[in-house]
Short mmCIF file of C-alpha atoms and ligand atoms in Angstrom, two decimals:
data_model
loop_
_atom_site.label_atom_id
_atom_site.label_comp_id
_atom_site.label_asym_id
_atom_site.label_seq_id
_atom_site.Cartn_x
_atom_site.Cartn_y
_atom_site.Cartn_z
CA MET B 99 120.99 125.36 175.25
CA ALA B 100 120.40 123.06 172.61
CA ARG B 101 117.00 122.05 171.17
CA ASP B 102 118.39 118.76 168.78
CA TYR B 103 115.47 116.27 169.62
CA ASP B 104 111.73 115.77 169.21
CA CYS B 105 111.46 112.85 172.02
CA ILE B 106 113.88 111.88 174.36
CA VAL B 107 113.78 109.21 175.66
CA LEU B 108 114.84 108.81 179.72
CA GLY B 109 115.65 105.46 180.84
CA LEU B 110 117.63 102.67 178.70
CA GLY B 111 117.03 99.88 179.95
CA GLY B 112 114.64 97.42 178.80
CA ILE B 113 111.69 99.00 178.16
CA GLY B 114 113.47 102.26 177.02
CA SER B 115 115.95 100.65 174.59
CA GLY B 116 112.72 99.45 172.93
CA ALA B 117 111.41 102.66 172.99
CA ALA B 118 113.94 104.53 171.37
CA TYR B 119 113.81 101.72 168.57
CA TRP B 120 110.84 102.28 167.50
CA LEU B 121 110.79 106.10 167.86
CA ALA B 122 113.98 106.46 165.30
CA ARG B 123 113.18 103.44 162.90
CA GLY B 124 109.99 105.28 162.76
CA GLY B 125 112.12 107.69 160.86
CA ARG B 126 110.35 110.57 162.03
CA SER B 127 112.11 112.06 164.89
CA ARG B 128 114.83 112.73 165.89
CA VAL B 129 115.82 110.73 169.16
CA LEU B 130 117.87 111.38 172.02
CA GLY B 131 118.14 108.82 174.93
CA LEU B 132 119.85 109.24 177.87
CA GLU B 133 120.95 106.58 180.72
CA GLN B 134 121.88 107.15 184.54
CA PHE B 135 123.56 104.77 184.33
CA GLU B 136 126.27 102.35 181.80
CA PHE B 137 124.23 101.07 179.38
CA GLY B 138 123.51 96.89 180.28
CA HIS B 139 123.93 98.47 183.61
CA VAL B 140 122.69 95.77 186.52
CA ARG B 141 121.48 97.85 188.87
CA GLY B 142 117.60 98.53 186.97
CA GLU B 143 115.09 95.23 186.19
CA SER B 144 116.61 94.53 183.14
CA GLN B 145 120.26 92.25 183.02
CA ASP B 146 120.11 88.31 183.18
CA HIS B 147 120.50 86.01 179.87
CA SER B 148 116.77 85.50 179.96
CA ARG B 149 112.60 86.57 180.98
CA ILE B 150 110.13 84.32 180.23
CA ILE B 151 107.51 85.04 177.75
CA ARG B 152 104.67 83.79 176.51
CA LEU B 153 101.01 84.37 175.23
CA SER B 154 98.98 82.32 178.30
CA TYR B 155 97.54 85.10 180.80
CA HIS B 156 95.34 85.31 182.98
CA ALA B 157 93.66 87.78 180.87
CA PRO B 158 92.60 88.56 177.32
CA ASN B 159 94.40 92.49 177.02
CA TYR B 160 97.18 90.52 177.70
CA VAL B 161 97.15 87.72 175.57
CA ARG B 162 96.83 90.36 172.88
CA LEU B 163 99.67 92.60 174.03
CA ALA B 164 101.14 89.12 173.63
CA LYS B 165 100.52 88.53 170.88
CA ARG B 166 102.33 92.38 169.48
CA ALA B 167 105.19 91.65 171.45
CA TYR B 168 106.12 88.79 169.98
CA GLU B 169 105.25 90.54 166.57
CA SER B 170 107.87 93.58 167.82
CA TRP B 171 110.68 91.18 168.17
CA GLU B 172 110.72 89.34 165.47
CA ALA B 173 110.49 92.99 163.50
CA LEU B 174 113.35 93.92 166.05
CA GLU B 175 114.80 89.98 165.00
CA SER B 176 114.92 90.87 161.08
CA ASP B 177 116.22 94.46 161.47
CA ALA B 178 119.11 93.26 163.11
CA LYS B 179 119.65 90.39 162.34
CA THR B 180 119.78 88.35 164.94
CA ARG B 181 117.81 86.15 167.23
CA VAL B 182 116.28 87.35 170.77
CA VAL B 183 113.55 84.89 171.05
CA LEU B 184 114.13 81.54 172.30
CA LYS B 185 110.49 78.65 172.67
CA THR B 186 111.57 76.66 174.54
CA GLY B 187 107.29 75.96 174.64
CA GLY B 188 105.85 77.06 178.82
CA LEU B 189 104.23 75.00 181.79
CA ASP B 190 102.16 76.38 183.63
CA LEU B 191 101.95 74.18 186.53
CA GLY B 192 100.13 73.34 190.30
CA PRO B 193 97.40 72.46 192.85
CA ARG B 194 93.53 72.11 191.14
CA VAL B 195 92.83 75.17 194.12
CA SER B 196 95.42 77.52 193.70
CA ALA B 197 95.96 80.94 194.85
CA ILE B 198 96.19 81.56 190.53
CA PRO B 199 93.73 78.92 189.55
CA LEU B 200 94.82 78.18 185.80
CA GLN B 201 90.88 78.71 184.49
CA GLY B 202 91.27 82.16 184.00
CA TYR B 203 94.64 81.49 182.16
CA ALA B 204 92.48 78.41 180.14
CA ASP B 205 89.57 81.29 179.20
CA ALA B 206 91.96 84.52 178.14
CA MET B 207 93.71 81.88 175.60
CA THR B 208 90.37 80.51 174.52
CA ALA B 209 88.09 84.58 174.52
CA CYS B 210 92.29 84.94 172.46
CA ASP B 211 92.53 81.81 169.58
CA VAL B 212 95.48 80.38 171.54
CA SER B 213 96.04 76.51 171.34
CA PHE B 214 97.31 75.06 174.66
CA GLU B 215 96.61 71.87 176.00
CA ARG B 216 95.53 71.11 180.07
CA LEU B 217 97.49 68.13 181.23
CA ASP B 218 97.09 66.35 184.35
CA ALA B 219 100.18 65.26 186.39
CA HIS B 220 100.58 61.80 185.40
CA GLU B 221 100.91 63.59 181.58
CA ILE B 222 103.43 66.14 182.70
CA MET B 223 105.29 63.71 184.51
CA ARG B 224 105.44 61.27 181.19
CA ARG B 225 106.88 64.58 179.15
CA TRP B 226 109.01 66.17 181.40
CA PRO B 227 110.04 63.04 183.94
CA GLN B 228 112.17 65.85 185.60
CA PHE B 229 109.11 66.79 187.70
CA THR B 230 107.56 64.70 190.40
CA LEU B 231 103.91 65.54 191.23
CA ALA B 232 101.25 64.61 193.24
CA ASP B 233 97.40 63.69 192.00
CA ASP B 234 96.07 66.90 192.65
CA ILE B 235 98.38 68.81 190.22
CA GLU B 236 97.47 69.91 187.08
CA GLY B 237 98.93 72.58 183.97
CA LEU B 238 98.43 74.24 180.61
CA TYR B 239 100.82 73.78 178.13
CA GLN B 240 101.21 76.30 175.33
CA SER B 241 104.16 75.94 172.30
CA GLN B 242 104.93 79.37 171.84
CA SER B 243 105.94 80.23 175.27
CA GLY B 244 109.97 80.92 175.49
CA LEU B 245 112.20 82.80 176.71
CA VAL B 246 113.98 86.09 175.55
CA MET B 247 116.56 86.53 175.87
CA ALA B 248 117.01 89.82 177.33
CA GLU B 249 120.67 91.14 177.62
CA ARG B 250 120.84 90.31 173.88
CA ALA B 251 117.04 92.28 173.24
CA ASN B 252 118.52 95.32 175.40
CA ASP B 253 121.65 95.36 173.02
CA ALA B 254 119.64 94.78 169.98
CA HIS B 255 117.11 97.71 170.49
CA ARG B 256 120.11 100.11 171.20
CA ARG B 257 122.11 99.16 168.37
CA MET B 258 119.26 99.67 165.68
CA ALA B 259 118.18 103.33 167.44
CA ARG B 260 121.43 103.80 166.43
CA ALA B 261 121.47 102.97 163.21
CA HIS B 262 119.06 104.29 162.86
CA GLY B 263 119.07 107.88 164.10
CA ALA B 264 119.12 107.85 167.24
CA VAL B 265 122.04 109.32 169.92
CA LEU B 266 121.56 107.71 172.86
CA ARG B 267 124.01 108.65 175.50
CA ASP B 268 125.39 106.83 178.78
CA ASN B 269 126.26 108.45 182.47
CA ALA B 270 123.93 110.42 181.09
CA PRO B 271 121.21 110.85 184.82
CA VAL B 272 117.95 113.19 184.08
CA GLU B 273 117.97 115.72 187.30
CA TRP B 274 115.32 117.83 186.41
CA ILE B 275 112.88 118.43 183.50
CA ARG B 276 110.76 121.33 182.98
CA ASP B 277 107.44 121.52 180.50
CA THR B 278 106.85 124.72 179.66
CA ASP B 279 102.95 124.69 177.09
CA GLY B 280 104.30 122.17 175.30
CA GLU B 281 107.62 122.82 175.27
CA LEU B 282 110.20 120.57 177.48
CA GLU B 283 112.88 121.42 178.90
CA VAL B 284 115.58 117.96 180.13
CA ARG B 285 118.69 118.26 181.81
CA ALA B 286 121.58 115.40 182.30
CA GLY B 287 125.01 115.26 182.53
CA GLY B 288 125.71 119.02 182.35
CA THR B 289 123.58 119.51 179.49
CA THR B 290 119.94 121.57 179.22
CA TYR B 291 117.94 119.90 175.73
CA ARG B 292 114.69 121.22 174.84
CA CYS B 293 112.49 118.67 172.90
CA ALA B 294 108.27 118.08 171.56
CA LYS B 295 107.76 115.18 173.25
CA LEU B 296 109.36 112.89 176.39
CA VAL B 297 109.22 109.06 176.54
CA ILE B 298 109.82 107.97 180.84
CA ALA B 299 111.11 104.19 181.49
CA ALA B 300 112.62 105.14 184.36
CA GLY B 301 111.50 101.46 185.84
CA PRO B 302 112.67 101.15 189.63
CA TRP B 303 113.01 105.71 189.46
CA SER B 304 110.04 106.77 188.27
CA ASN B 305 108.49 108.35 190.76
CA SER B 306 111.19 110.38 190.67
CA ALA B 307 111.24 110.96 187.59
CA LEU B 308 107.24 112.13 187.67
CA ALA B 309 107.92 114.33 190.07
CA ASN B 310 108.88 116.53 187.81
CA PHE B 311 105.16 116.56 186.72
CA GLY B 312 104.01 116.54 189.86
CA LEU B 313 102.28 112.75 189.62
CA ARG B 314 104.07 109.72 192.65
CA LEU B 315 102.05 106.52 192.48
CA PRO B 316 101.65 103.60 195.03
CA LEU B 317 104.37 101.80 194.01
CA GLU B 318 106.90 98.96 195.58
CA ILE B 319 110.21 98.61 195.22
CA THR B 320 111.17 94.68 195.26
CA LYS B 321 114.80 93.09 195.39
CA GLU B 322 114.01 90.12 194.08
CA GLN B 323 116.85 87.05 192.73
CA VAL B 324 116.91 84.11 190.67
CA THR B 325 119.73 81.58 191.29
CA TYR B 326 121.40 79.16 188.64
CA PHE B 327 122.53 75.61 189.69
CA ALA B 328 124.68 73.01 188.91
CA SER B 329 122.21 70.20 188.31
CA PRO B 330 123.97 66.93 187.84
CA HIS B 331 121.42 66.13 185.22
CA LEU B 332 122.38 69.08 182.68
CA ALA B 333 121.00 67.68 179.81
CA ALA B 334 117.74 66.76 181.02
CA PHE B 335 117.57 70.65 181.45
CA ALA B 336 118.14 71.67 177.51
CA PRO B 337 115.77 73.86 176.15
CA GLU B 338 115.02 71.46 173.83
CA ARG B 339 114.25 69.23 176.53
CA PHE B 340 112.77 71.20 178.77
CA PRO B 341 110.59 73.72 178.60
CA VAL B 342 110.17 77.23 180.76
CA TRP B 343 107.60 76.68 183.09
CA ILE B 344 105.47 78.86 185.91
CA TRP B 345 104.52 77.68 189.29
CA MET B 346 100.54 78.96 189.51
CA ASP B 347 100.33 79.31 193.68
CA ASP B 348 101.20 81.41 196.33
CA PRO B 349 104.45 80.93 197.18
CA SER B 350 104.75 81.18 192.98
CA PHE B 351 107.69 79.62 190.97
CA TYR B 352 109.01 80.02 187.82
CA GLY B 353 112.48 78.39 185.73
CA PHE B 354 114.15 77.94 183.47
CA PRO B 355 116.16 75.42 181.23
CA VAL B 356 119.60 75.91 180.63
CA PHE B 357 120.21 79.28 179.21
CA GLY B 358 123.55 81.95 179.70
CA GLU B 359 124.92 79.83 182.34
CA ALA B 360 126.50 75.80 182.97
CA GLY B 361 122.58 74.76 185.19
CA PRO B 362 119.18 75.81 185.27
CA LYS B 363 117.74 78.95 186.58
CA VAL B 364 114.41 78.86 189.41
CA ALA B 365 112.85 82.03 191.28
CA GLN B 366 110.17 82.68 193.30
CA ASP B 367 108.00 85.51 191.75
CA ALA B 368 107.15 88.24 194.12
CA GLY B 369 109.70 86.87 196.64
CA GLY B 370 111.75 89.53 196.97
CA LEU B 371 111.67 92.65 200.27
CA PRO B 372 111.18 95.85 199.93
CA VAL B 373 113.98 97.99 198.99
CA ASP B 374 115.21 101.82 198.11
CA PRO B 375 116.96 101.71 194.46
CA ASP B 376 119.63 103.76 195.55
CA SER B 377 120.97 101.82 198.76
CA ARG B 378 120.28 98.90 197.83
CA THR B 379 122.31 95.74 198.17
CA PHE B 380 123.73 93.43 195.62
CA GLU B 381 124.12 90.26 198.40
CA PRO B 382 121.75 87.14 197.72
CA ASP B 383 118.42 86.25 200.37
CA THR B 384 119.27 83.18 202.24
CA GLU B 385 115.43 83.02 203.19
CA ASN B 386 114.53 83.54 199.67
CA LEU B 387 116.79 80.84 197.81
CA ALA B 388 115.73 77.89 201.09
CA ARG B 389 112.35 78.37 199.56
CA VAL B 390 113.17 77.43 196.42
CA GLU B 391 115.63 74.95 197.24
CA ASN B 392 112.81 73.45 199.29
CA PHE B 393 110.48 73.80 196.02
CA MET B 394 112.99 71.98 194.51
CA ARG B 395 113.77 69.77 196.10
CA ARG B 396 109.99 68.63 196.49
CA TYR B 397 108.72 68.94 192.74
CA LEU B 398 111.89 69.48 191.06
CA PRO B 399 114.50 67.75 192.33
CA THR B 400 116.86 67.20 189.25
CA ALA B 401 118.05 69.92 188.98
CA LEU B 402 119.20 71.11 192.53
CA GLY B 403 123.00 70.70 192.22
CA PRO B 404 124.97 73.69 193.95
CA VAL B 405 124.34 76.79 193.98
CA ILE B 406 126.28 79.04 190.55
CA ARG B 407 125.47 82.42 190.81
CA THR B 408 122.10 83.68 192.54
CA LYS B 409 121.31 87.16 190.87
CA THR B 410 119.55 90.27 192.37
CA CYS B 411 117.24 92.56 190.45
CA LEU B 412 114.12 95.08 191.47
CA TYR B 413 110.78 94.93 190.59
CA THR B 414 108.60 97.78 190.48
CA LEU B 415 105.70 96.75 191.55
CA THR B 416 101.61 98.30 191.17
CA PRO B 417 99.36 97.54 194.14
CA ASP B 418 96.91 95.69 191.47
CA ARG B 419 100.36 94.14 189.64
CA ASP B 420 99.49 95.77 186.43
CA PHE B 421 101.36 98.11 184.42
CA VAL B 422 101.11 101.38 183.37
CA VAL B 423 100.91 102.55 180.58
CA ASP B 424 99.73 106.38 179.55
CA ARG B 425 100.73 109.90 179.11
CA ILE B 426 101.07 111.75 181.94
CA PRO B 427 97.37 113.33 183.03
CA GLY B 428 97.78 116.88 181.69
CA HIS B 429 100.93 116.27 179.88
CA PRO B 430 100.20 114.53 176.69
CA ASN B 431 102.97 114.90 175.01
CA VAL B 432 104.75 112.98 177.73
CA SER B 433 104.09 109.19 177.86
CA PHE B 434 105.21 106.83 180.54
CA ALA B 435 105.43 102.68 181.70
CA ILE B 436 105.64 100.69 184.88
CA GLY B 437 106.61 96.95 184.20
CA ALA B 438 105.36 95.70 187.57
CA GLY B 439 107.56 92.32 187.64
CA HIS B 440 106.82 90.98 184.24
CA ALA B 441 106.94 93.39 181.28
CA PHE B 442 109.97 92.23 179.89
CA LYS B 443 108.25 90.21 177.48
CA PHE B 444 106.41 93.45 176.10
CA ALA B 445 110.07 95.26 176.70
CA SER B 446 110.15 95.80 172.72
CA VAL B 447 106.42 96.41 172.28
CA ILE B 448 105.33 99.19 174.82
CA GLY B 449 108.67 100.92 174.32
CA ARG B 450 106.17 101.08 169.95
CA ILE B 451 103.44 102.23 172.38
CA LEU B 452 105.15 104.84 174.85
CA GLY B 453 105.78 106.45 171.23
CA GLU B 454 102.49 105.99 169.29
CA LEU B 455 101.05 107.93 171.95
CA VAL B 456 103.67 110.88 171.84
CA VAL B 457 104.14 111.01 168.44
CA ASP B 458 100.83 109.67 167.18
CA GLY B 459 98.70 110.97 169.97
CA GLY B 460 97.04 107.52 170.00
CA THR B 461 97.47 103.35 169.64
CA ALA B 462 96.12 100.52 168.54
CA SER B 463 97.40 98.50 171.01
CA ASP B 464 94.76 97.94 173.49
CA ILE B 465 95.84 100.19 177.44
CA ALA B 466 92.91 101.16 178.20
CA GLY B 467 93.12 98.41 181.07
CA PHE B 468 96.90 100.64 182.00
CA SER B 469 95.56 103.48 183.17
CA ALA B 470 97.46 105.58 185.19
CA GLU B 471 94.03 107.15 186.67
CA ARG B 472 92.55 103.65 187.44
CA PRO B 473 91.04 104.77 191.18
CA ILE B 474 93.52 102.06 192.99
CA LEU B 475 96.56 104.50 191.91
CA ARG B 476 94.58 107.39 193.52
CA GLU B 477 94.93 105.01 197.24
CA ILE B 478 97.66 106.19 199.08
CA ASP B 479 98.36 102.86 201.07
CA PRO B 480 95.99 100.19 198.47
CA PRO B 481 95.38 96.89 199.00
CA LYS B 482 98.18 94.44 197.06
CA THR B 483 97.62 91.75 195.18
CA TYR B 484 100.79 90.43 193.62
CA MET B 485 99.96 86.76 192.40
CA VAL B 486 98.39 86.42 189.12
C1 FAD G 159 114.23 88.70 189.23
C2 FAD G 159 113.39 89.23 187.50
C3 FAD G 159 112.60 88.34 187.37
C4 FAD G 159 111.79 88.85 185.71
N1 FAD G 159 111.35 87.95 185.09
C5 FAD G 159 110.36 87.96 184.17
C6 FAD G 159 110.22 87.38 183.65
O1 FAD G 159 110.29 86.16 183.02
N2 FAD G 159 109.12 87.40 182.21
C7 FAD G 159 108.83 89.01 182.40
O2 FAD G 159 108.48 89.75 180.96
N3 FAD G 159 109.35 89.87 182.59
C8 FAD G 159 110.02 89.61 183.39
N4 FAD G 159 111.19 90.48 185.46
C9 FAD G 159 110.48 92.05 184.93
C10 FAD G 159 110.84 92.93 183.74
O3 FAD G 159 112.58 92.30 183.69
C11 FAD G 159 111.00 94.46 183.80
O4 FAD G 159 109.45 94.83 183.85
C12 FAD G 159 111.00 94.98 182.96
O5 FAD G 159 112.48 94.72 182.91
C13 FAD G 159 111.05 96.29 183.06
O6 FAD G 159 111.98 97.65 182.18
P1 FAD G 159 112.84 98.81 182.91
O7 FAD G 159 112.96 99.55 181.02
O8 FAD G 159 111.05 98.95 183.46
O9 FAD G 159 112.95 98.81 183.74
P2 FAD G 159 114.96 98.27 183.93
O10 FAD G 159 115.44 97.57 183.15
O11 FAD G 159 115.27 99.37 185.71
O12 FAD G 159 115.23 100.55 183.37
C14 FAD G 159 115.21 101.52 184.02
C15 FAD G 159 116.04 102.34 183.64
O13 FAD G 159 116.05 104.40 183.55
C16 FAD G 159 116.94 104.12 183.94
N5 FAD G 159 116.70 105.63 185.07
C17 FAD G 159 115.78 105.86 185.94
N6 FAD G 159 116.05 106.45 186.81
C18 FAD G 159 116.26 107.58 185.42
C19 FAD G 159 117.43 109.14 185.09
N7 FAD G 159 116.89 110.13 186.12
N8 FAD G 159 118.09 109.51 184.00
C20 FAD G 159 118.17 108.58 183.16
N9 FAD G 159 118.42 107.32 182.73
C21 FAD G 159 117.57 106.63 184.09
C22 FAD G 159 117.51 103.78 185.03
O14 FAD G 159 119.21 103.81 185.47
C23 FAD G 159 117.47 101.71 184.39
O15 FAD G 159 118.49 101.92 183.61
C24 FAD G 159 111.82 90.00 185.68
C25 FAD G 159 112.72 90.82 187.11
C26 FAD G 159 113.19 90.19 188.50
C27 FAD G 159 114.09 92.15 188.51
#
């Protein structure tokens, strides 16, 4: 039996790597991070070259958190001496009457003093002739949007966590956890560790980890995918000339300029089917790809070309698509987060908050909307709202 750590982080994907970094950087905790697979594995949610980052969100609490997200990435960048955010500008666009009204985004940004531009179809096509749009399409442009270099950011978090003294172990699946009067025992990879605080960032395996505390949430794990296309007009999709974008309707699509592969990346949001994270395959869904290609044929024809590769990846969805960032009810020394399929941009700041919750007992960030005890999470078969 070893008791060498103040805080253990379970899961070293995007959020857990962030938590390990911020806990170790504070210098107040001896930190152990435990990852069940190899570092940088592709079975979870946080792999690939890029994830969209944006201030443009549908509610003020997300916009405020996004501001703190940029600050956290900047702090990591200057500590790790490596760049992880690339600002390309971001365009939210869709039909005037749509399943995801742009007005909510405009209102939330206005409430949080975030500047943006409203563009009609003509102006969007004047700036980015890569799009082919009818008159009823409108958009919001926000200049700070861009991409987080996901794999590079995860590596930077883990590298700097170690530089600040954390011990990180891969191939160390946590088998069980016991909480005895606030003293935690964590069994992983043949060793039982004792610690005072625990951060759980288990992504698609969250319910297995939470079961140690008698908690189960109505989460749906889906297998999503992104596709890189060998556009014959590659230069038109360079990051200096083409923004990240989101099609704000149901179905919702999104895309990136060329980054990490030799072509732009396009995907459908929440277009995947439910899976078990342990038995899922890595085979692309051809119907999902066909929906993406049909969309591109109509609205973004010059991006279309032969498929370079399709990568699959998991979403851990809450029924309302809001995050969970909280302590486990009845266990104030254990915090956890569920990313609801849009949390990579927040991975650093959510990791930071998870550490604040267990070490400081609270956070300056507004996480009231991300409570583990909100009514919809107590329902067994809640209605699902994935288009936000
Ligand atoms: C295709 C796709 C596109 C996306 N696009 C965006 C985007 O553009 N912008 C954005 O902000 N977000 C995006 N997201 C969402 C974002 O990537 C996720 O919300 C985020 O990566 C979640 O990180 P996580 O740390 O919670 O999960 P993960 O990265 O899956 O990490 C969980 C880790 O816990 C480990 N683990 C689990 N159980 C145990 C155990 N018992 N013992 C030890 N280790 C354990 C797992 O192995 C895993 O490594 C996208 C997601 C996908 C799939």
